[in-house]
Amino acid sequence: MKILICMSNVPDTTTKIRFKDGNTALDTTGVQWIINPWDELALTRALQLKEEPGSGVEKVTVITVGLADAEPTIRKALAIGADDAIRINSQATDAYDVARQIAEAVNNEGYDLILCGIESSDYNNSMVGGMISEFLDIPSVSSVSSVTVDSGRFKIKREIDGGKETLSVTAPFLAVVQKGIALEPRIPSMRGIMMARTKPLKVIEPVTSEVLVEHIRYELPPSKAKCRMVAEDNVRELVQLLHTEAKVI
Amino acid sequence: MDFAFTEEQRMIQQAARDFAERELIMDVIGRDTRAEFPYDHVKNLRELGFFGMMVSPAYGGIGMDTVGYCMAIEEFSKIDASVGVLLAVHNSLACGGIEKFGNDFQKEKYLPWLASGEKIGAFLLSEPEAGSDASRQKTLAEDKGDHYLLNGTKNWISSANSGSVYITIAQTYPELGHRGINAFIIDKDSPGISLGPHEDKMGMRSSDTHSVMFTDVKVPKENRIGEDGFGFKFAMKMLEVGRIGIAAQATGIAAGALERSLKYAQERKAFGKLLIDHQAIAFKLADMAVKVENSRNLVYKAAWLKDQGQSFGMASSMAKQYAADIAMEVTTEAVQIHGGYGYVKEYHVERLMRDAKVTQIYEGTSEIQKIVISRGLVKG
């Protein structure tokens, strides 16, 4: 069995966000790039499955849509333990484009399970997974918090309103994974790091794709109001502040 | 001139940082208080490959460069300097000594054990009456034909209990002075070796430091490193390498204290404003940051020279002396910035201050470094 991880190359979560070109684009100067945290957890789970005796998982591949500057992030995934990687040589424009490029690249490649993080930590669209499954005409399962495999069948746990449901799914299918899929990302071993460059990283050219989204403007959230401390026994002042300043009561 | 790190170096740094911040931080205060060796973490450190960082892959190591090794030691030492010294001694002195100067038999026998971390290495040079004055070795290694017979005592040996491969320096020909000294690889379970009690130290408390007594310990001839009488030169050469790692460790201690102080200064208020908004504190942080940056650059320069195959003895002494001295200064200021909180264990900086002190003492005191540096100046 083969597992594919769709991976996004995103700014480190502690990045101080700045915009350029009249607030229409992210200023990437000095930005550290990382594996999208949800995708990193998906990769972790895939590697755990591969290591489980009898799981039948033989290979874990990562795929990303991005230019050559995304390769350090791809090699981090190889260092962590992915067997090989595919980079679609294109600057990702929108979710439709990313999904289409990935679907074109992996159609007929025989992946049994495709894992996508629930969202990328930069654009938070949560769309790519569902779109890929549509393009490939395979089932998709959303909000997945657990994937196990038993004699060729995958058992999925997913979050539903007020509880969880367990499903049995036959490959091939796509799972959009979220919290719980793995406890924490793996730290790459030193050997993994040194070997990352020796693992296959296939670069393929993109198909022509229609750009459906144009970014008109970005803006930062308003800065947080200063915290006011009220003495614990001064309920009167607290109520007054909530009424006159915060205007919530 | 290029200050850019390789992709691998950055990944090594991040991996070490993640491990330290996720794992080593857990119970680091408890380990210090109880003077407890980090056995729980050694297993994971082994699996991640931190015990054979610079050993060639041919002997089961990772084959990383010295710069990457220094980055890892710095990251560990920001959180737990005892792990820093464990890995520095093991990687640079034990693994490094055998790989650089050992013969094929020694490399094939010991390096796979050491590189996997199955066995931990220790370096036995200091004696009760031979610290900085390392040439006055009293431990005797008598040549008995097919073996050497060792008698004597070694002091302040890091990893003496957890370690089992002892790189030991001893005197074979007292009449020849330092030219009569030899270096040996000794298995700790050899009959006649006994340990003193765990030293109750000021800092670096979870490093297991003991004295080691040799009583008629038989060491096979094949375990001598290098030619007869090579031991003193071996020790000096190894310390040149070892000092880079200790400088990285001291830099890490200082950097850890700076990080904690910067965070604290942005949270704690005094006289109605944040500490960072008081120039007296802001300037302290600026001074600390300059010192840490200088220190790191000296470490990388020494490591880089070694990686380039150039001579690095002066650079490693400069890095070690500077890093150790500023580690003491920066950690002392960190305690000052934290005020009363800095003086209690919960805030970590008092431990970093205690840990910093020994970096001015071991692997050559700051004064010894100045001797090396000034002699180097004269030699040109």
XYZ file of C-alpha atoms in Angstrom:
629
model
C 0.000 0.000 0.000
C 1.082 3.537 -0.732
C 0.195 6.676 1.207
C 0.413 10.190 -0.232
C 0.682 13.279 1.981
C -0.335 16.585 0.417
C 1.961 19.114 1.974
C 1.826 22.869 2.084
C 4.919 25.035 2.558
C 3.816 27.741 5.006
C 5.409 30.583 7.011
C 6.535 29.594 10.496
C 3.624 30.079 12.881
C 5.563 32.723 14.837
C 6.192 34.859 11.718
C 5.396 38.553 12.052
C 3.101 39.022 9.068
C 3.714 41.985 6.745
C 2.195 42.775 3.370
C 3.509 44.446 0.238
C 2.249 45.772 -3.113
C -0.544 47.785 -1.564
C -1.530 44.967 0.824
C -2.205 42.544 -2.013
C 0.629 40.109 -1.291
C 2.530 38.635 1.635
C 5.992 40.105 2.198
C 8.117 36.981 2.437
C 11.341 38.783 3.375
C 13.014 36.974 6.245
C 10.184 34.426 6.568
C 11.118 30.945 7.780
C 9.157 28.269 5.946
C 7.880 25.116 7.570
C 5.731 22.086 6.824
C 2.104 23.049 7.415
C 1.600 21.717 10.988
C -1.502 19.686 10.079
C 0.312 18.061 7.170
C 3.249 17.293 9.459
C 0.892 15.433 11.796
C -0.561 13.578 8.795
C 2.980 12.576 7.809
C 3.688 11.432 11.354
C 0.616 9.189 11.329
C 1.493 7.785 7.906
C 4.980 6.864 9.135
C 3.539 5.241 12.250
C 1.279 3.126 10.034
C 4.211 2.152 7.838
C 6.177 1.008 10.871
C 3.311 -1.070 12.264
C 3.982 -4.731 11.529
C 1.371 -6.124 9.149
C -0.079 -2.749 8.165
C 0.877 -3.400 4.553
C 1.984 0.218 4.085
C 5.139 0.119 1.987
C 5.711 3.667 0.936
C 4.966 7.204 2.102
C 5.252 9.973 -0.488
C 4.889 13.719 0.032
C 3.700 16.053 -2.692
C 3.705 19.825 -2.790
C 2.912 22.532 -5.310
C 5.681 25.103 -5.168
C 8.818 26.542 -6.700
C 12.356 25.394 -5.930
C 12.421 27.479 -2.744
C 9.960 24.969 -1.238
C 12.564 22.196 -1.421
C 14.105 22.727 2.049
C 10.643 22.104 3.506
C 10.213 19.021 1.317
C 13.596 17.724 2.444
C 12.514 18.222 6.057
C 9.662 15.791 5.323
C 12.172 13.369 3.775
C 14.398 13.794 6.848
C 11.463 12.968 9.094
C 10.962 9.743 7.164
C 8.970 10.112 3.932
C 10.360 7.733 1.285
C 10.168 10.097 -1.647
C 8.699 13.400 -2.747
C 7.107 15.119 -5.700
C 7.279 18.843 -6.323
C 4.963 20.343 -8.901
C 6.982 23.241 -10.221
C 4.454 26.020 -9.904
C 3.637 28.884 -7.589
C 0.365 27.840 -5.987
C -2.343 30.377 -6.768
C -5.500 29.074 -5.118
C -7.067 25.911 -3.696
C -8.548 24.890 -7.033
C -5.183 25.175 -8.726
C -3.381 23.212 -5.999
C -6.003 20.453 -6.022
C -6.000 20.221 -9.811
C -2.202 20.072 -10.028
C -1.991 17.351 -7.389
C -4.852 15.354 -8.922
C -3.209 15.481 -12.351
C 0.120 14.395 -10.941
C -1.089 11.425 -8.917
C -3.944 10.143 -11.065
C -3.187 6.507 -11.971
C -0.228 6.408 -9.553
C -2.099 3.958 -7.324
C -2.074 5.713 -3.971
C -4.309 3.824 -1.562
C -4.661 6.632 0.914
C -4.224 10.359 0.389
C -3.906 12.469 3.537
C -4.461 16.210 3.684
C -4.196 18.422 6.755
C -7.513 20.055 7.610
C -6.211 23.455 6.526
C -3.001 25.250 5.750
C -1.902 27.571 8.519
C -1.481 30.503 6.109
C -4.676 30.753 4.009
C -6.955 28.475 6.077
C -9.106 27.591 3.086
C -9.770 23.922 4.012
C -10.665 23.175 0.413
C -7.832 21.270 -1.236
C -8.645 17.818 0.191
C -12.241 17.724 -0.908
C -11.379 19.053 -4.357
C -8.651 16.452 -4.948
C -11.070 13.641 -4.137
C -13.578 15.095 -6.613
C -10.968 15.358 -9.353
C -9.830 11.806 -8.713
C -13.349 10.509 -8.209
C -12.523 8.761 -4.958
C -14.293 8.967 -1.585
C -13.162 11.553 0.944
C -13.667 11.577 4.678
C -13.467 14.853 6.592
C -12.548 15.774 10.197
C -10.568 12.568 10.656
C -8.945 12.179 14.049
C -7.741 8.577 13.753
C -6.633 6.271 10.952
C -5.852 2.612 11.557
C -5.434 -0.227 9.131
C -6.463 -3.845 9.533
C -6.094 -6.483 6.819
C -6.180 -3.979 4.013
C -9.165 -2.031 5.303
C -8.860 1.352 6.891
C -10.740 2.235 10.040
C -11.427 5.920 10.435
C -12.600 7.878 13.428
C -14.077 11.282 12.798
C -15.505 14.046 14.892
C -19.238 14.609 14.644
C -21.475 16.947 16.564
C -21.300 15.881 20.183
C -19.244 12.743 19.622
C -17.276 10.532 17.264
C -18.137 8.046 14.578
C -16.112 5.098 13.348
C -16.118 4.167 9.687
C -14.582 1.416 7.666
C -13.306 2.576 4.296
C -11.926 0.667 1.354
C -8.954 2.124 -0.469
C -8.418 4.227 -2.425
C -9.731 7.257 -0.572
C -8.740 10.629 0.782
C -8.825 11.657 4.431
C -8.758 15.241 5.663
C -7.107 14.955 9.050
C -7.313 17.136 12.097
C -6.412 17.202 15.792
C -5.786 13.792 17.288
C -4.400 12.164 14.142
C -0.965 12.128 15.817
C 0.128 13.424 19.179
C 3.014 15.603 18.047
C 5.218 15.865 14.982
C 8.323 13.723 14.798
C 11.769 15.132 15.369
C 13.925 14.015 12.441
C 16.859 11.822 13.376
C 20.352 13.049 12.555
C 20.706 10.204 10.062
C 17.389 11.197 8.472
C 18.651 14.748 8.067
C 21.923 13.685 6.487
C 20.165 11.221 4.157
C 17.385 13.589 3.038
C 19.260 14.701 -0.074
C 19.775 11.115 -1.191
C 16.023 10.372 -1.343
C 14.149 10.801 -4.619
C 12.585 14.228 -5.161
C 10.801 14.255 -8.494
C 10.067 17.640 -10.036
C 7.217 17.703 -12.543
C 5.872 20.559 -14.595
C 2.341 21.843 -13.902
C -0.634 21.510 -16.198
C -2.231 24.719 -17.368
C -4.731 25.777 -14.827
C -7.230 28.558 -14.654
C -6.650 31.165 -11.938
C -9.969 31.551 -10.187
C -9.020 33.731 -7.248
C -7.561 37.198 -7.188
C -6.397 38.654 -3.873
C -7.691 42.192 -3.642
C -6.502 43.132 -0.183
C -5.130 41.649 3.042
C -5.441 43.247 6.446
C -4.136 42.358 9.875
C -6.530 41.736 12.725
C -6.949 44.760 15.014
C -4.330 44.746 17.758
C -5.547 43.405 21.066
C -6.863 45.986 23.526
C -4.755 46.432 26.644
C -5.665 44.234 29.569
C -7.115 46.150 32.511
C -6.740 44.613 35.949
C -9.497 45.147 38.483
C -8.993 44.347 42.165
C -10.694 41.057 43.023
C -13.093 42.612 45.556
C -14.091 45.574 43.353
C -17.124 44.136 41.553
C -18.684 47.578 41.173
C -15.753 48.850 39.081
C -15.718 45.670 36.982
C -19.424 45.971 36.149
C -19.022 49.652 35.374
C -16.072 49.027 33.023
C -17.922 46.244 31.231
C -20.825 48.622 30.769
C -19.110 51.896 29.869
C -15.808 50.834 28.249
C -16.193 47.310 26.895
C -19.891 47.961 26.241
C -20.714 44.282 26.552
C -23.391 44.628 29.233
C 32.818 35.160 3.287
C 29.564 33.341 3.839
C 27.517 33.309 7.012
C 24.779 31.104 5.569
C 24.136 27.752 7.202
C 23.446 24.658 5.158
C 19.997 23.172 5.065
C 21.293 20.227 7.110
C 22.802 22.493 9.775
C 19.513 24.340 10.149
C 17.608 21.077 10.443
C 20.056 19.776 13.058
C 19.645 22.992 15.056
C 15.859 22.820 14.877
C 15.790 19.127 15.805
C 18.013 19.729 18.843
C 15.928 22.751 19.840
C 12.677 20.803 19.513
C 14.095 17.922 21.554
C 15.359 20.263 24.273
C 12.167 22.310 24.467
C 9.871 19.309 24.303
C 11.788 16.668 26.244
C 14.813 17.910 28.177
C 12.849 20.726 29.797
C 10.725 18.129 31.573
C 12.000 17.755 35.114
C 15.274 19.548 34.394
C 14.971 21.326 37.757
C 14.278 18.021 39.502
C 17.280 16.367 37.870
C 19.464 19.265 39.023
C 18.094 19.127 42.568
C 18.510 15.360 42.858
C 21.813 15.343 40.928
C 20.273 12.727 38.675
C 21.746 11.601 35.358
C 19.246 12.012 32.464
C 18.909 8.258 31.794
C 15.344 8.689 30.516
C 16.477 11.030 27.771
C 19.587 9.107 26.749
C 17.466 6.478 24.977
C 15.834 9.088 22.732
C 19.095 10.951 22.184
C 20.603 7.665 20.992
C 17.746 6.969 18.601
C 18.003 10.448 17.142
C 21.715 9.935 16.489
C 23.177 12.497 18.879
C 25.789 10.066 20.221
C 27.638 9.653 16.965
C 27.261 13.092 15.462
C 30.678 13.460 13.847
C 31.623 9.787 13.527
C 31.917 8.546 9.959
C 28.896 6.565 8.684
C 31.372 3.746 7.982
C 31.515 3.213 11.764
C 27.816 3.754 12.350
C 27.969 7.497 12.892
C 26.145 10.396 11.308
C 29.059 12.171 9.646
C 27.913 15.702 10.382
C 30.350 18.600 10.469
C 31.631 20.414 13.551
C 29.427 23.459 12.930
C 26.282 21.303 13.036
C 27.580 19.549 16.159
C 28.119 22.921 17.881
C 24.610 24.037 16.973
C 23.185 20.908 18.609
C 25.316 21.298 21.760
C 24.243 24.943 22.067
C 20.549 24.083 21.772
C 20.742 21.302 24.386
C 22.721 23.532 26.744
C 20.146 26.333 26.607
C 17.830 23.983 28.483
C 20.115 21.417 30.164
C 23.861 22.042 30.200
C 24.455 18.636 31.803
C 23.222 16.987 28.616
C 25.452 19.443 26.769
C 28.583 18.236 28.544
C 27.573 14.574 28.305
C 27.329 14.837 24.521
C 30.320 17.167 24.120
C 32.706 14.844 25.973
C 31.298 11.757 24.306
C 31.294 13.100 20.749
C 34.415 15.209 20.631
C 36.788 13.522 23.076
C 35.781 9.840 23.089
C 34.467 9.352 19.540
C 36.724 12.054 18.109
C 39.855 10.769 19.864
C 39.439 7.192 18.695
C 38.461 8.136 15.163
C 41.324 10.588 14.693
C 44.142 8.774 16.435
C 42.973 5.190 16.988
C 44.138 2.309 14.794
C 41.769 0.229 12.641
C 41.290 -2.379 15.364
C 40.341 0.267 17.920
C 38.044 2.094 15.510
C 36.260 -1.080 14.461
C 35.873 -2.293 18.018
C 34.822 0.901 19.804
C 33.338 3.377 17.330
C 30.135 1.436 16.519
C 29.419 1.123 20.260
C 30.064 4.790 20.871
C 28.350 6.104 17.731
C 25.135 4.262 18.571
C 25.331 5.452 22.163
C 25.246 1.842 23.385
C 28.364 2.781 25.321
C 29.116 6.255 26.609
C 32.641 7.633 26.523
C 34.589 9.472 29.235
C 37.931 11.283 29.160
C 40.219 10.684 32.145
C 42.943 13.297 32.325
C 42.615 15.361 35.530
C 44.186 14.080 38.707
C 44.126 15.263 42.313
C 47.424 17.045 41.658
C 47.276 17.466 37.909
C 44.469 19.707 36.700
C 45.676 22.566 34.554
C 49.176 21.168 34.952
C 48.235 18.090 32.978
C 51.789 16.991 32.257
C 52.322 15.972 35.900
C 50.457 12.708 35.570
C 50.862 10.488 38.650
C 48.743 7.625 37.364
C 51.250 4.996 36.306
C 50.914 2.731 33.281
C 53.782 0.274 33.646
C 54.812 -1.606 30.544
C 54.560 -5.314 31.432
C 55.407 -6.704 28.024
C 52.066 -7.911 26.705
C 50.019 -5.434 28.746
C 50.148 -2.238 30.786
C 49.440 -2.166 34.511
C 47.621 0.953 35.680
C 47.646 2.397 39.192
C 46.449 5.824 40.282
C 43.480 8.139 40.657
C 41.632 10.389 38.223
C 39.466 13.238 39.478
C 36.305 15.077 38.383
C 35.554 12.660 35.573
C 32.361 13.532 33.672
C 30.187 10.505 32.779
C 32.374 8.293 34.977
C 29.413 6.174 36.042
C 27.200 6.260 32.947
C 30.262 5.908 30.725
C 31.986 2.625 30.001
C 34.703 3.504 27.507
C 37.411 5.366 29.370
C 39.946 7.310 27.329
C 42.647 7.420 29.979
C 45.893 9.349 30.162
C 48.714 7.883 32.294
C 52.477 8.051 32.773
C 54.630 5.179 31.492
C 58.088 6.736 31.759
C 58.131 9.272 34.638
C 61.751 10.161 33.854
C 60.700 11.426 30.414
C 58.102 13.858 31.812
C 55.295 14.618 29.378
C 57.079 12.629 26.665
C 56.553 9.480 28.724
C 52.769 9.771 28.845
C 50.416 7.371 27.044
C 46.708 7.323 26.226
C 44.605 4.171 26.517
C 41.112 2.981 25.752
C 39.974 1.169 28.888
C 36.762 -0.786 29.445
C 35.188 0.333 32.698
C 34.423 -3.248 33.733
C 38.137 -4.136 33.782
C 39.031 -5.641 37.200
C 40.632 -3.103 39.546
C 38.588 -0.038 38.582
C 36.482 1.574 41.287
C 34.571 4.840 41.500
C 34.460 7.431 44.240
C 31.091 8.843 45.288
C 29.076 11.042 42.943
C 30.555 14.526 43.438
C 28.089 16.923 45.061
C 28.647 19.841 42.720
C 27.633 23.489 42.493
C 26.308 23.130 38.959
C 26.109 20.670 36.082
C 24.573 18.484 38.753
C 23.037 15.852 36.526
C 26.365 15.155 34.887
C 27.697 12.124 36.771
C 31.084 13.246 38.017
C 33.229 10.862 40.065
C 36.825 10.136 40.843
C 38.104 6.895 39.329
C 40.634 4.662 41.066
C 42.864 2.227 39.189
C 44.364 -0.606 41.223
C 46.527 -3.017 39.202
C 44.275 -2.642 36.164
C 45.533 -4.715 33.236
C 45.194 -2.938 29.906
C 46.003 -4.861 26.714
C 48.840 -3.416 24.630
C 46.456 -3.101 21.679
C 44.458 -0.498 23.620
C 47.212 2.112 23.613
C 46.386 5.026 21.308
C 49.203 5.999 18.957
C 52.941 5.462 19.353
C 54.605 4.890 22.731
C 54.752 8.287 24.462
C 52.055 9.933 22.314
C 49.647 10.413 25.237
C 50.357 14.008 26.189
C 50.243 15.227 22.619
C 47.039 13.229 22.177
C 45.466 14.880 25.227
C 46.439 18.366 24.082
C 45.179 17.743 20.547
C 41.916 16.376 21.887
C 41.401 19.311 24.209
C 41.758 21.644 21.220
C 38.748 19.868 19.740
C 36.929 19.459 23.040
C 37.112 23.165 23.779
C 34.992 23.985 20.733
C 32.196 21.854 22.170
C 32.540 23.372 25.639
C 32.503 26.838 24.058
C 29.268 25.860 22.289
C 27.919 24.601 25.602
C 28.831 27.859 27.386
C 27.260 29.840 24.523
C 24.103 27.789 24.980
C 24.008 28.475 28.719
C 24.349 32.218 28.026
C 21.829 32.152 25.184
C 19.332 30.274 27.352
C 19.716 32.875 30.108
C 19.281 35.691 27.567
C 16.119 34.128 26.092
C 14.559 33.711 29.505
C 15.516 37.243 30.558
C 14.123 38.807 27.395
C 10.826 36.994 27.866
C 10.642 37.928 31.534
C 11.449 41.591 30.835
C 8.497 41.750 28.457
C 6.087 40.286 31.000
C 7.056 41.724 34.356
C 6.160 45.270 35.375
C 7.919 47.507 37.874
C 7.086 51.126 38.656
C 4.107 50.926 36.325
C 5.905 49.794 33.198
C 7.419 46.667 31.737
C 11.018 45.895 32.671
C 12.008 46.138 29.018
C 10.815 49.760 29.044
C 13.331 50.569 31.772
C 16.546 51.531 30.054
C 18.636 50.005 32.859
C 17.189 46.582 31.958
C 16.995 47.130 28.195
C 20.700 48.006 28.073
C 21.602 44.946 30.105
C 19.760 42.807 27.544
C 21.529 44.581 24.688
C 24.920 43.904 26.293
C 23.999 40.273 26.890
C 22.864 39.851 23.282
C 26.126 41.265 21.912
C 28.131 38.904 24.118
C 26.113 35.859 23.071
C 26.425 36.779 19.408
C 30.195 37.298 19.677
C 30.547 34.040 21.507
C 28.530 32.128 18.921
C 30.589 33.607 16.104
C 33.845 32.545 17.786
C 32.452 29.030 18.201
C 31.385 28.796 14.563
C 34.720 30.188 13.400
C 36.671 27.568 15.351
C 34.320 24.810 14.180
C 34.505 26.011 10.592
C 38.314 26.090 10.653
C 38.327 22.503 11.907
C 35.867 21.460 9.193
C 38.095 23.108 6.577
C 41.087 21.146 7.815
C 42.849 24.316 8.932
C 44.603 24.835 12.245
C 42.088 25.802 14.908
C 43.902 25.634 18.258
C 44.013 29.397 18.819
C 40.436 29.829 17.617
C 39.170 27.082 19.904
C 40.954 28.589 22.929
C 39.592 32.044 22.102
C 36.076 30.669 21.718
C 36.319 28.650 24.919
C 37.739 31.467 27.047
C 35.322 34.078 25.732
C 32.226 31.870 25.796
C 32.941 30.651 29.329
C 33.600 34.131 30.685
C 30.524 35.687 29.085
C 28.386 32.704 30.167
C 29.224 33.673 33.737
C 28.536 37.377 33.075
C 25.325 36.858 31.136
C 23.839 34.357 33.589
C 24.698 36.633 36.527
C 22.887 39.510 34.788
C 19.988 37.188 34.011
C 19.560 36.487 37.718
C 19.757 40.243 38.380
C 17.048 41.005 35.807
C 14.814 38.343 37.348
C 15.402 39.803 40.836
C 13.935 37.660 43.597
C 12.469 35.250 41.060
C 15.924 34.754 39.612
C 17.196 33.571 42.958
C 14.676 30.719 43.182
C 14.934 27.539 41.176
C 11.615 27.755 39.375
C 12.884 30.392 36.956
C 15.921 28.355 35.773
C 18.421 31.218 35.606
C 20.072 30.480 38.954
C 20.788 26.959 37.655
C 22.237 28.346 34.439
C 24.449 30.631 36.553
C 25.697 27.675 38.619
C 26.198 25.614 35.455
C 28.112 28.435 33.769
C 30.872 28.499 36.393
C 32.478 25.214 35.496
C 32.876 26.202 31.848
C 35.612 28.564 33.075
C 37.264 25.619 34.777
C 37.035 22.355 32.859
C 38.803 21.414 29.621
C 41.322 24.132 30.449
C 40.562 27.075 32.739
C 40.102 30.551 31.294
C 43.626 31.289 32.527
C 45.036 28.293 30.637
C 43.238 29.500 27.499
C 44.966 32.852 27.881
C 48.320 31.075 28.079
C 47.516 29.198 24.863
C 46.290 32.377 23.149
C 49.222 34.559 24.231
C 51.769 31.900 23.241
C 50.003 31.660 19.908
C 50.307 35.426 19.488
C 54.043 35.278 20.083
C 54.485 32.292 17.761
C 52.446 34.088 15.102
